[in-house]
């Protein structure tokens, strides 16, 4: 009997500034579990997430095959490891797989020029293809040259030999996900339950939509494979997950399919039994609004309801082959969220083909005024194997691009006693035939304002009040935005810094970026503010400029109420009390040992339960009453968990702020004494 061969499968994440991609390696987990199902008597398999873990394993044992996932956030890190492995162990067979590859001839040729030491590349789904590759290698005693020299056609696999890129035929896709053994139940994932990484599960694979900017817009992914068998995996995960409160679902359209109702009920049963997960990280369905809303309700507000819109402009939607739910349907989805704990969600992309400042601002206005409180405002990334990344599309819309450093995706690592460094980047569109670079920057500044004021219900005290009186929350935001540089020196600095970073942190080529960052890598690694200018700007605003933000925002609310002719002495008195209430709740919000108190004239406990969408005079107390504000035990546990995951640096606070519901982090009030209300 042959000795088993050792196979390493790595989905590496940078760790130079904390864990960059802090999710379980589910993709390589499925590849590993299927490999063991088919060839358990021939292989030993181990998975890796952290570079340091892989370095330790390589110092003890050189595997026969080492395979790396390839995403934009880990390609160069993986390749640096691959190079060092090839240098010291030329007989080790190197494999890559993942969407960051490209399918046009130009993309493929560029990849093989830049990464020639890759022996084989698995294209599209990897489970069946990797097993077939191992079988073919076994037939030639694991000599890749013998396999290549006959230009063998390997299913779902590309390789380069004698200057030619050889491409195999595509295998049939996985029809049902239950065909793939669970990487959790096999124990392959046990090493990743460390209080930092977020578990991932998959209940569908594929997407029926054809969006030109998305890798799943390819025809290959049109048919959706599904499974409804979640309970065993969830029970296994929850028994080991520890302090991590989140669960990531990789589905592209969760809530859109009829089977998702049963999946949601399974999740709800787990929530009821274990009080986990608190948050679902998932993309919700792009249509079937009633079902999406029902699913969001079943999982107790753990997921955001809504859908990715990308733009509300019909011509731009045609340009990107996008089919959205209507604005009316989206509005109904948001307005039907009678649960104040449920956040609504959408995505908008800047610089799509045909986009301009006016159309993008309208899309933002549509979503804000609709009440969507999680608007993820994205830049257009030129992803490999997407239609939008082709020369034809670039030329047609005169798209100009730059390269940016990916947040936290850089670092230094030790392997075989030597140091290596790696830097990751992505290409983004910064202007086109209808959007200038200056307008791009203006839109980015507006993004920061909306991210700060609207997202996460951070300022729901004001947005709820505006909603009740029919004042446009977007108009308030625009008023704030128009005076952002003349209301305080700190806010002027905030926006000037954001604009400077959004401009200077762009390079003309990946080589320019890599040279610049590598020369100054120590400074980048020691910068605890991070390199994500949006997260950094929001975090500075919320944790360092909270008083200025609230004061300027109250002035903006007052201005819009006066413009509507509805500002009176009752609203003035309420806003004065509201500012006191806000201060005691939000001052040093993550300081769980700090208890605050205040004398207030309104029953803010009831007002907050109603989302602040009330006429304040109906909740005025008969006399000033003391409120005590403190964090609950659940809040303390939640804050401790996020602190363990992300730390307390500005960058870490930003990750917490982007991940958690803000209302779950700030103090809760307890009204003491009489609660009688009076009118007038």
C-alpha angles and dihedrals in degrees: 000000000000120000113252116258122230117240122189119198115191132189095178126199126194113249101182091108100021122297107323102195099029099185132109113266094251097157096057087038090065091046090052096046093050091046090054091047092055103031107021092138092054107042144049112204133198129178128216135196105160120063090220091057092051091048091054092049093048091051088061103035138015110215125222090230129022118186128188131198112233119219130146090257097056111022098106093040090053092046093050088055090045091053093051091048092051091048094056100027110029091171092063109104114230123210135178133188140171143087098290093087113079133224105224116096091245092052093048094048091049091051095052092046091054098039108032096152093070107107098196137007121207109214122207116337113021111191100082094031095053092052090050090049092052091049092050092048090049089056090061095040091257094298104141093191091061089051094048101042091071090049089239115198107237117192115251087353136118128190139166123238132164091352094307129110108225116204126194128212119268119260120224111273124252104276100197125017092223086073085076117073116237112262087207098055090047090059094242092125099047095101091060098063093100105131092257108066120073117228117241131204132181125213099165134026123197136027131241093212126092103213109168094218097054130080090220089058087083116110089240091072097044095106113069120221114206146188133185098189102107107131100086093048092047093048089049093049097045092052089059107025096095116182098352107113100189136081123195121212115196094206114129094212110021113181095024098095126069091237089062091076091065091044090053091051090052090051091047091053090052090048092051092048100043107014088239143155101034092182134026116209102206144129109245124220121285094221139010089077095182092055094045090051092048091051091050090051093049093055091054099246094307090128132047117250121220132058144261108271101172088192138355093216110110095210093052089048089056090050091057096038090241127159114198133183108256122266088247091055092046091049091050091050091053096042092050090063097104090163108093090206094063116092121209119224143197141156128228125187124210121218099021114160107291094012121141137172094265096049093044092049089050090053089052092048091049093054098042095047089046087062099250105157101185108056109168104203109201136187117231107262116201097227121191117252093027127118092231090061094060124109090242094058093042091051097043093056097031091237115190117199141192134191123242134190113254112239113263090350100124136073153129122266138179122232128167088356094302133101125243130180131204136187127194128206143171134210117239134184112244100173143004140180091291102032124058123209090248090055089047090057092047090053091049091055090051087051089058091051093050092043089053102040104030111027121090094010089271091151099030089134087073102031092052092051091049091050093054094052096041095248114148109248089203090056088054090050091049091050090051090046095049091057098037094117100042104047100069139355091235093057091045088054091047094056096037090053092046092051092046092051092044088054103037097043092069126094133194095229139013090245091056090049095048093048093048096046095041091053090054100030095128091059092048092050094048093048104103091186091074129219101265101105094193096052090041093051094048092047092050090050096049101038102030106026103032095128094050092046093051094044093050091043092052089051089051092049090049091050093052092046090051090049088055091048094236102107110116141154092277093057091043091054092046094050090051090053091042092058090055091048091050093049096053092046098046107031107117089349097191094049095103093181094060115097119192135193137192142175108239136180100210134062096247093172091068093036091055092047087058093051091254088282096131144105100259096213089067090063102043112132122233089241138002108286132196119247124193117209123199142138118266121231090255090053092049090052091048094049091046090052094051091044089055091049100045110012127224101279117118088260091049093048088050092055090049091048092050093046106040132060103255093220089062090060103050128078123276120227128232118197115220125201129000118011099189114139128208135192129241 
